[in-house]
XYZ file of C-alpha atoms in Angstrom:
580
model
C 8.721 -36.200 -61.392
C 11.801 -34.066 -60.755
C 14.256 -32.982 -63.689
C 11.584 -33.476 -66.473
C 12.511 -30.374 -68.428
C 15.203 -29.669 -70.866
C 15.011 -26.165 -71.783
C 16.277 -23.427 -71.455
C 20.143 -24.560 -71.678
C 22.275 -22.386 -69.227
C 25.582 -23.046 -67.714
C 27.757 -21.276 -65.227
C 30.188 -18.709 -66.278
C 33.175 -18.838 -63.718
C 35.448 -16.021 -62.932
C 37.979 -15.331 -60.186
C 36.133 -13.879 -57.067
C 32.578 -15.321 -57.954
C 30.651 -16.431 -54.951
C 29.360 -19.841 -55.659
C 25.956 -20.895 -54.096
C 23.734 -23.920 -54.003
C 21.877 -22.668 -57.196
C 25.164 -22.580 -59.098
C 26.105 -26.193 -58.122
C 22.693 -27.486 -59.017
C 22.722 -25.487 -62.273
C 25.909 -27.291 -63.150
C 24.418 -30.553 -62.586
C 21.170 -29.751 -64.397
C 22.979 -28.487 -67.619
C 24.856 -31.830 -68.114
C 21.842 -34.090 -67.131
C 19.582 -32.241 -69.485
C 21.937 -32.207 -72.452
C 22.557 -36.218 -71.812
C 18.839 -36.836 -71.458
C 18.078 -34.884 -74.423
C 20.666 -37.066 -76.599
C 19.048 -40.192 -75.159
C 15.438 -39.112 -75.927
C 15.873 -37.889 -79.436
C 18.570 -40.462 -80.736
C 17.503 -43.511 -78.929
C 14.016 -42.953 -77.717
C 12.242 -44.593 -74.678
C 12.262 -48.383 -73.762
C 14.179 -51.341 -72.642
C 17.631 -51.223 -73.664
C 18.638 -54.731 -72.200
C 17.171 -57.436 -69.731
C 14.278 -56.576 -67.362
C 12.604 -59.723 -68.157
C 9.804 -60.714 -65.859
C 9.618 -64.363 -64.734
C 6.810 -66.242 -63.181
C 8.346 -67.739 -60.064
C 5.288 -69.442 -58.736
C 1.574 -68.983 -58.785
C 1.821 -65.598 -56.790
C 5.491 -64.457 -57.272
C 7.380 -62.991 -60.157
C 11.212 -62.116 -60.434
C 12.283 -58.923 -62.211
C 15.730 -59.596 -63.884
C 18.476 -56.947 -63.834
C 18.396 -54.447 -66.842
C 18.542 -50.964 -68.274
C 15.936 -48.652 -69.755
C 15.409 -45.073 -70.922
C 12.251 -43.435 -69.774
C 10.145 -40.930 -72.189
C 12.502 -38.120 -70.918
C 15.681 -39.857 -71.689
C 16.346 -40.728 -67.999
C 18.359 -43.754 -67.252
C 16.675 -46.511 -65.120
C 18.797 -49.074 -63.764
C 17.692 -52.422 -62.196
C 20.941 -53.690 -60.703
C 19.900 -56.776 -58.833
C 17.039 -59.111 -59.262
C 13.845 -58.372 -57.568
C 11.565 -61.144 -56.280
C 8.171 -60.084 -55.000
C 4.686 -61.406 -54.522
C 2.305 -59.427 -56.563
C 0.376 -58.482 -53.511
C 3.278 -56.693 -52.187
C 3.752 -54.498 -55.275
C 2.260 -50.988 -55.050
C -1.022 -50.765 -56.954
C -2.192 -54.349 -56.352
C -4.712 -53.552 -53.842
C -6.405 -51.024 -56.406
C -6.378 -53.486 -59.143
C -7.891 -55.946 -56.728
C -10.598 -53.632 -55.942
C -11.240 -53.129 -59.567
C -11.326 -56.694 -60.194
C -8.924 -56.433 -62.898
C -7.961 -59.712 -64.411
C -5.305 -58.109 -66.677
C -2.677 -55.856 -64.871
C 0.461 -54.375 -66.226
C 3.767 -54.337 -64.283
C 5.165 -50.975 -64.768
C 8.586 -49.263 -64.112
C 9.293 -45.508 -63.756
C 12.318 -43.381 -63.099
C 12.503 -42.302 -59.291
C 14.864 -40.592 -57.232
C 15.117 -39.775 -53.351
C 17.263 -37.887 -51.129
C 19.636 -39.948 -48.817
C 22.439 -39.658 -46.177
C 21.588 -37.003 -43.647
C 24.533 -34.931 -42.545
C 24.991 -31.949 -39.890
C 23.914 -28.643 -41.520
C 26.014 -25.814 -40.203
C 23.563 -23.327 -41.369
C 20.649 -25.006 -39.688
C 18.362 -24.109 -42.611
C 14.735 -25.113 -43.108
C 14.383 -27.631 -45.825
C 11.300 -29.139 -47.409
C 12.115 -32.748 -46.277
C 13.660 -31.737 -42.841
C 11.185 -29.148 -41.593
C 14.024 -27.232 -39.973
C 16.776 -28.454 -37.463
C 20.388 -28.885 -38.059
C 20.420 -31.929 -40.528
C 20.024 -32.148 -44.332
C 20.252 -34.782 -47.000
C 23.675 -34.607 -48.902
C 22.804 -37.255 -51.672
C 20.146 -37.754 -54.319
C 20.079 -41.450 -55.246
C 18.504 -42.197 -58.624
C 16.365 -45.432 -58.675
C 13.109 -46.828 -59.897
C 9.363 -47.303 -58.803
C 7.696 -50.537 -59.772
C 3.995 -50.727 -59.611
C 1.122 -52.451 -60.950
C -1.921 -50.919 -62.971
C -4.964 -52.198 -64.711
C -4.774 -49.136 -67.188
C -3.177 -49.657 -70.628
C -2.036 -46.778 -73.113
C -4.578 -46.044 -75.829
C -3.988 -47.371 -79.431
C -2.010 -44.202 -80.430
C 0.129 -44.203 -77.478
C 0.922 -47.809 -78.117
C 2.036 -46.956 -81.673
C 4.355 -44.112 -80.265
C 5.807 -46.184 -77.561
C 6.886 -49.088 -79.946
C 7.858 -46.715 -82.638
C 5.337 -48.326 -85.203
C 3.552 -44.778 -85.203
C 6.287 -43.636 -87.570
C 5.196 -46.013 -90.391
C 1.975 -47.252 -89.399
C -1.595 -45.883 -88.588
C -4.182 -47.803 -86.605
C -7.411 -47.699 -84.932
C -9.444 -49.735 -82.579
C -12.919 -50.406 -84.015
C -14.116 -52.683 -81.226
C -12.993 -53.339 -77.673
C -15.226 -55.134 -75.046
C -13.835 -57.356 -72.180
C -11.292 -59.900 -73.537
C -11.913 -58.927 -77.214
C -10.202 -56.073 -79.218
C -10.128 -55.654 -83.021
C -7.587 -53.287 -84.509
C -7.375 -52.182 -88.062
C -3.706 -51.187 -89.281
C -2.473 -49.649 -92.439
C 0.794 -48.297 -93.493
C 1.201 -44.653 -93.069
C 2.482 -44.328 -96.541
C 1.742 -46.295 -99.866
C 3.735 -45.720 -103.065
C 1.550 -44.587 -105.945
C 0.853 -47.593 -108.159
C 1.911 -50.027 -105.803
C -0.053 -52.655 -103.452
C -0.077 -52.859 -99.716
C -2.278 -54.679 -97.024
C -5.035 -53.562 -94.353
C -4.323 -55.679 -91.481
C -6.997 -56.701 -89.051
C -5.629 -57.706 -85.891
C -7.900 -59.801 -83.611
C -7.255 -60.523 -79.967
C -9.563 -62.762 -77.921
C -8.036 -63.550 -74.562
C -11.500 -65.019 -73.196
C -12.931 -68.438 -73.578
C -15.708 -67.838 -75.941
C -15.288 -68.434 -79.683
C -15.375 -65.156 -81.777
C -16.553 -64.616 -85.107
C -17.521 -61.411 -86.913
C -18.102 -59.755 -90.345
C -18.293 -56.127 -91.568
C -17.697 -53.994 -94.604
C -14.815 -51.247 -95.217
C -15.437 -48.340 -97.656
C -12.316 -47.316 -99.500
C -11.652 -43.646 -100.903
C -8.699 -43.068 -103.144
C -7.580 -46.734 -102.918
C -8.985 -49.797 -104.467
C -9.009 -53.537 -104.029
C -6.977 -55.595 -106.620
C -10.366 -56.201 -108.463
C -10.961 -52.586 -108.635
C -13.632 -52.303 -106.013
C -14.148 -49.606 -103.344
C -15.289 -52.108 -100.626
C -13.755 -54.689 -98.583
C -15.845 -57.484 -96.925
C -14.055 -58.462 -93.663
C -14.932 -61.822 -92.084
C -13.297 -63.802 -89.318
C -14.372 -67.158 -87.653
C -12.064 -68.314 -84.843
C -13.162 -71.875 -85.171
C -11.381 -72.126 -88.549
C -7.904 -71.236 -86.679
C -5.738 -72.883 -84.265
C -6.689 -71.147 -80.911
C -3.911 -68.772 -80.314
C -5.712 -65.673 -78.921
C -4.142 -63.323 -81.458
C -4.798 -63.461 -85.279
C -3.962 -61.201 -88.269
C -6.136 -60.991 -91.518
C -4.664 -59.251 -94.518
C -6.636 -57.595 -97.180
C -4.537 -56.238 -100.164
C -5.323 -52.854 -101.555
C -3.931 -50.895 -104.585
C -3.076 -47.080 -104.484
C -3.660 -45.133 -107.739
C -1.265 -42.965 -109.796
C -1.586 -39.881 -107.723
C 0.807 -37.773 -105.516
C 0.312 -36.697 -101.856
C -3.183 -37.708 -101.717
C -5.043 -39.186 -98.607
C -6.674 -42.673 -99.044
C -9.152 -43.381 -96.242
C -10.767 -46.695 -94.955
C -14.045 -46.288 -93.274
C -15.869 -49.012 -91.222
C -19.643 -49.243 -92.221
C -21.370 -49.614 -88.855
C -24.556 -50.788 -90.570
C -23.220 -54.286 -91.695
C -21.581 -55.400 -88.439
C -22.381 -58.840 -87.157
C -20.634 -60.277 -84.271
C -21.136 -63.665 -82.251
C -19.572 -65.372 -79.287
C -19.902 -69.221 -79.224
C -22.692 -68.878 -81.681
C -24.657 -66.327 -79.697
C -25.412 -63.033 -81.545
C -23.996 -59.861 -79.794
C -25.102 -56.300 -80.271
C -21.755 -54.762 -81.280
C -21.138 -51.187 -82.196
C -17.975 -50.831 -84.337
C -16.473 -47.790 -85.912
C -13.236 -46.326 -87.197
C -11.332 -44.510 -89.934
C -7.750 -44.834 -91.154
C -5.946 -42.729 -93.389
C -2.726 -43.548 -95.369
C -0.793 -41.029 -97.597
C -0.082 -41.902 -101.227
C 3.426 -40.775 -102.363
C 5.563 -40.958 -105.338
C 8.922 -41.882 -103.618
C 10.333 -44.667 -101.694
C 8.593 -45.537 -98.539
C 11.709 -45.215 -96.188
C 12.120 -41.788 -97.643
C 8.746 -40.711 -96.777
C 9.044 -42.057 -93.208
C 12.410 -40.203 -92.815
C 11.007 -37.027 -94.173
C 7.977 -37.099 -91.934
C 10.077 -37.818 -88.905
C 12.544 -35.048 -89.566
C 9.771 -32.428 -90.066
C 8.111 -33.059 -86.699
C 8.725 -30.025 -84.451
C 10.973 -30.779 -81.353
C 8.047 -30.178 -78.903
C 6.006 -33.065 -80.619
C 8.884 -35.509 -80.312
C 9.612 -34.439 -76.663
C 5.775 -34.657 -75.741
C 5.418 -38.361 -77.326
C 4.439 -40.624 -74.284
C 4.674 -37.893 -71.790
C 5.077 -39.415 -68.343
C 4.490 -42.831 -69.868
C 6.036 -45.712 -67.799
C 7.970 -48.638 -69.180
C 5.421 -51.489 -69.508
C 7.446 -54.451 -68.355
C 4.872 -57.127 -68.559
C 1.253 -58.095 -68.993
C -0.053 -60.293 -66.263
C -3.189 -62.156 -66.247
C -4.667 -63.002 -62.843
C -7.301 -65.443 -61.584
C -8.915 -64.379 -58.227
C -10.341 -66.782 -55.835
C -11.836 -65.618 -52.570
C -8.986 -63.692 -50.758
C -6.183 -64.788 -52.870
C -5.195 -64.988 -56.660
C -3.168 -67.082 -59.020
C -0.901 -65.750 -61.692
C -2.226 -67.403 -65.101
C 0.162 -66.138 -67.560
C 3.025 -63.334 -67.942
C 3.645 -61.637 -71.311
C 6.937 -59.670 -71.420
C 7.170 -56.228 -73.129
C 3.307 -56.315 -74.396
C 3.779 -52.995 -76.257
C 7.255 -53.624 -77.636
C 9.034 -50.873 -75.871
C 12.575 -51.511 -76.918
C 15.615 -49.333 -77.663
C 17.714 -50.365 -80.764
C 21.339 -49.550 -81.392
C 23.852 -49.230 -84.073
C 25.336 -52.813 -83.358
C 21.864 -54.318 -83.566
C 21.001 -52.569 -86.657
C 24.301 -53.598 -88.351
C 23.742 -57.388 -87.407
C 20.111 -57.261 -88.708
C 21.268 -55.775 -92.184
C 23.558 -58.621 -92.579
C 21.254 -61.391 -91.873
C 20.354 -63.037 -95.259
C 17.003 -62.097 -96.345
C 15.668 -65.721 -96.582
C 16.196 -65.927 -92.724
C 14.013 -62.850 -92.122
C 10.210 -63.412 -91.436
C 8.591 -60.828 -93.250
C 5.421 -60.500 -95.385
C 5.921 -61.089 -98.903
C 9.495 -60.339 -100.092
C 12.015 -57.917 -100.952
C 12.162 -55.411 -103.898
C 13.106 -57.984 -106.323
C 10.852 -60.518 -104.946
C 7.763 -58.715 -104.565
C 4.530 -60.695 -104.077
C 2.503 -59.499 -107.129
C -1.115 -60.511 -106.325
C -3.054 -62.477 -103.587
C -6.525 -63.879 -103.777
C -8.668 -65.703 -101.024
C -11.546 -68.186 -101.551
C -13.151 -69.659 -98.606
C -16.013 -72.240 -97.946
C -17.260 -74.243 -95.204
C -14.663 -77.052 -95.762
C -11.851 -75.571 -97.559
C -9.974 -72.120 -97.603
C -7.888 -71.277 -100.770
C -5.312 -68.432 -100.968
C -3.216 -67.611 -104.221
C -0.501 -65.482 -105.158
C 2.430 -64.805 -107.466
C 5.799 -64.159 -106.355
C 9.121 -63.445 -108.453
C 12.359 -65.215 -107.092
C 15.393 -63.603 -108.603
C 18.385 -65.677 -109.703
C 20.771 -62.921 -108.744
C 24.281 -63.376 -110.545
C 23.289 -66.485 -112.239
C 24.327 -70.013 -111.468
C 25.179 -73.551 -112.303
C 23.130 -76.829 -112.439
C 22.029 -77.581 -108.838
C 22.272 -73.989 -107.423
C 19.378 -73.157 -105.072
C 17.741 -69.802 -104.679
C 15.134 -68.985 -101.992
C 12.403 -66.491 -101.308
C 11.867 -65.057 -97.782
C 9.145 -66.199 -95.608
C 5.772 -65.568 -97.194
C 2.703 -65.237 -95.385
C -0.164 -67.347 -96.785
C -2.831 -65.878 -94.891
C -4.713 -69.147 -93.880
C -3.660 -69.022 -90.238
C -1.447 -71.566 -88.127
C -1.341 -75.262 -88.788
C -1.393 -77.507 -91.805
C -1.708 -75.920 -95.198
C -1.037 -77.693 -98.646
C 1.288 -75.544 -101.103
C 0.900 -76.128 -104.910
C 3.456 -74.385 -107.020
C 3.512 -73.656 -110.695
C 5.923 -71.633 -112.999
C 4.853 -68.889 -115.166
C 6.631 -69.341 -118.731
C 7.564 -66.273 -120.619
C 5.930 -68.129 -124.004
C 2.570 -68.187 -121.913
C 0.795 -70.198 -119.446
C 1.740 -71.856 -116.035
C 3.268 -75.258 -115.709
C 2.622 -77.356 -112.569
C 5.011 -80.273 -111.884
C 8.015 -81.410 -114.117
C 8.264 -78.911 -117.263
C 10.042 -81.227 -119.369
C 6.847 -83.375 -119.786
C 5.663 -80.863 -122.211
C 8.812 -80.525 -124.241
C 9.115 -76.730 -123.679
C 11.170 -75.064 -126.258
C 14.095 -72.746 -125.529
C 12.040 -69.778 -125.001
C 10.238 -71.363 -121.968
C 12.500 -69.341 -119.457
C 14.656 -70.625 -116.687
C 14.647 -74.382 -115.980
C 14.139 -74.911 -112.189
C 12.757 -77.526 -109.964
C 10.444 -75.788 -107.216
C 9.737 -76.862 -103.676
C 7.774 -75.140 -100.678
C 8.672 -75.524 -97.038
C 5.968 -74.675 -94.513
C 6.269 -73.366 -91.142
C 3.083 -74.427 -89.386
C 3.902 -72.378 -86.237
C 3.686 -68.966 -87.822
C 1.607 -69.543 -90.871
C 4.371 -68.821 -93.360
C 6.174 -70.602 -96.118
C 9.463 -70.542 -98.276
C 9.804 -71.217 -101.887
C 13.076 -72.761 -103.148
C 14.124 -73.102 -106.766
C 16.961 -75.583 -107.959
C 18.431 -74.672 -111.217
C 18.227 -77.830 -113.732
C 20.781 -76.010 -116.084
C 23.188 -73.116 -116.008
C 21.996 -69.446 -116.424
C 23.380 -65.963 -116.338
C 20.714 -64.362 -114.277
C 16.865 -63.440 -114.446
C 13.937 -64.411 -112.307
C 11.395 -67.058 -111.911
C 7.739 -66.005 -111.587
C 6.043 -68.506 -109.354
C 2.240 -68.818 -109.005
C 1.245 -70.469 -105.507
C -1.811 -71.967 -104.140
C -2.393 -72.435 -100.367
C -5.042 -74.880 -99.392
C -6.499 -75.346 -95.793
C -8.767 -78.057 -94.849
C -11.042 -76.308 -92.297
C -12.460 -79.512 -91.081
C -9.128 -80.221 -89.528
C -8.036 -76.833 -88.517
C -8.890 -77.398 -84.761
C -5.904 -78.433 -82.637
C -5.787 -82.008 -82.225
C -5.487 -84.048 -78.877
C -2.469 -85.995 -80.563
C -0.176 -82.865 -80.219
C 3.327 -83.718 -79.306
C 4.187 -82.065 -75.900
C 6.764 -82.039 -73.252
C 5.972 -81.197 -69.588
C 8.597 -81.065 -66.689
C 7.925 -82.136 -63.310
C 7.860 -80.351 -61.069
C 6.890 -77.168 -62.806
C 8.416 -74.789 -60.449
C 11.484 -75.720 -58.146
C 13.105 -73.943 -55.359
C 16.689 -75.109 -54.016
C 19.539 -73.737 -52.066
C 22.864 -73.170 -53.558
C 24.584 -76.397 -54.961
C 21.594 -78.514 -53.887
C 20.733 -81.208 -56.442
C 17.252 -82.403 -57.733
C 16.027 -84.853 -60.346
C 13.846 -83.527 -62.831
C 11.329 -85.646 -64.790
C 10.540 -84.885 -68.504
C 6.911 -86.200 -69.569
C 6.639 -86.638 -73.385
C 3.149 -86.857 -74.769
C 2.095 -88.469 -78.003
C 5.933 -89.320 -78.959
C 7.351 -92.780 -79.563
C 10.888 -91.428 -79.071
C 11.107 -89.995 -75.407
C 14.484 -89.042 -75.249
C 15.304 -85.494 -74.119
C 18.327 -83.290 -74.177
C 18.677 -81.210 -70.949
C 20.388 -77.774 -70.668
C 20.579 -74.757 -68.296
C 20.715 -71.167 -69.506
C 23.097 -68.460 -68.355
C 25.370 -70.875 -66.613
C 22.751 -71.402 -63.979
C 23.974 -74.674 -62.768
C 24.512 -78.138 -64.229
C 22.199 -80.899 -65.406
C 23.098 -84.440 -66.454
C 21.507 -86.568 -69.094
C 19.243 -88.296 -66.591
C 17.793 -84.986 -65.434
C 19.643 -84.522 -62.242
C 20.077 -80.714 -61.807
C 22.624 -79.130 -59.544
C 22.105 -75.594 -58.624
C 24.423 -72.620 -59.077
C 26.622 -71.477 -56.385
C 25.001 -67.859 -56.906
C 21.565 -67.166 -55.871
C 18.977 -66.285 -58.660
C 16.388 -67.496 -61.049
C 17.646 -69.916 -63.728
C 15.970 -71.538 -66.595
C 16.185 -75.374 -67.332
C 15.169 -76.625 -70.746
C 14.145 -80.052 -72.040
C 13.938 -80.519 -75.748
C 12.980 -83.494 -77.711
C 15.894 -85.411 -79.477
C 13.760 -86.528 -82.091
C 11.719 -83.490 -82.463
C 14.233 -80.557 -81.628
C 11.476 -78.009 -81.920
C 9.562 -79.258 -79.186
C 10.863 -78.330 -75.800
C 9.798 -77.023 -72.310
C 11.298 -75.210 -69.588
C 10.788 -74.304 -65.723
C 12.470 -71.716 -63.733
C 14.420 -72.776 -60.601
C 14.843 -70.405 -57.831
C 18.196 -70.675 -55.942
C 18.527 -69.154 -52.660
C 21.165 -68.847 -50.078
C 21.116 -71.685 -47.254
């Protein structure tokens, strides 16, 4: 690739009588380009700035929408009009087909080429012209889109997404469609708790289960043990293909010490659909125990990095636009699924950061809660029929309130997976003990603490819940310590055939501009079958009966049908609108 070196910075010095050559003008361009790209790289980083969504148009075709990205050298990549292409016509497809890769990545790289040949009065020999009296007069900046079956390693993924600044991870097992990754924060504050996260990915059809043991050094479990027993059984979860297990650990009161987590390879057991598989697992993670705020530790670590380390991160890495799963059949193929931005390569900005800081904490999906609402302790008990997870959370009554005022915790991950879970809540009283249900039954005295009524709202789709506290009397402030218990019936963990769904017929549609077509929404397992139709991005018009009229502009537009009775249940299709 051209223009991939920042240094040294050198610019023209002009004076009367100076003879300007091609080298002088090229130096002028290089100086300003390198300065701009240096700022892009160090202040914003590589990734997608906006757009660049990949849409599955039909079983063999994708559409790359317009957008803007920065590459790992700070060079701007602009896609100024949608690109509609069959995968078989994209560079790299033949190699992926030869390798029989069922998972391929659509990548984008900066590219430039010389254009506009003009008469060269000097008749000089050029690399592209091989002599003659013509030379290219322009350099057009563009992009190169291609397919590859290769993905970045785990360290590069962390760097590309920015997670490498605050997390350490290691892949302990990868074979075929299965990958098991262990993640831990890069820094843990002394005396505080945090989680070891086990990320499980199973894209295949076989059901996965495994167990192994982790050996801890300089950190301990909540029970004071130096070992963690890790176990996973996919049959106990709703089948999503990606799962996260969390194991709380505690950092001792030390300073700038390394805590390590090592996998014991001797205790590994792994099965696929009940069949035992000989699996080799290994991996070691490190975290630094600090005596300062974690955000300060992350900032200090980042600012101490030498310039060459930052500049070399993700060297020549492309922008991974999408992960595309293929099914090959004879001489053809079918697109099974498209996942946009699989490695979360995004560029943030000050406007987005400002908006995120102003969002109410109760609307943020985070593990545990904030500084004043820290989840104190969690514990998991599992049997063949029931899984139970318990924890303690403090809900602050900031600024006090009157009778009837409500206060909420952020989203809390209960750790029992997706689907139906029962939440039981109890209030810890300053005078001792925990009260479940209505506290006034026991005639609590005035030292019983803040008088509140508790409720929990479960989100089955992401495995979280929110605790709400309603004041039964006026208070000046304080906090409510809530003991929660999450109970999951493992016998009903599998997805049910009675799940409510919406399908749109047809599932793909091609029209000419302003052409009309009536769509049909099929509602499964619903008594109320009324749907609300809508079109995104002013991509045409659709009435209440499903009659869609295409936009007057060619493009790819999304039509959405959502249930009136169950607004969270929806489906969409993409309509390809072409010129007549």
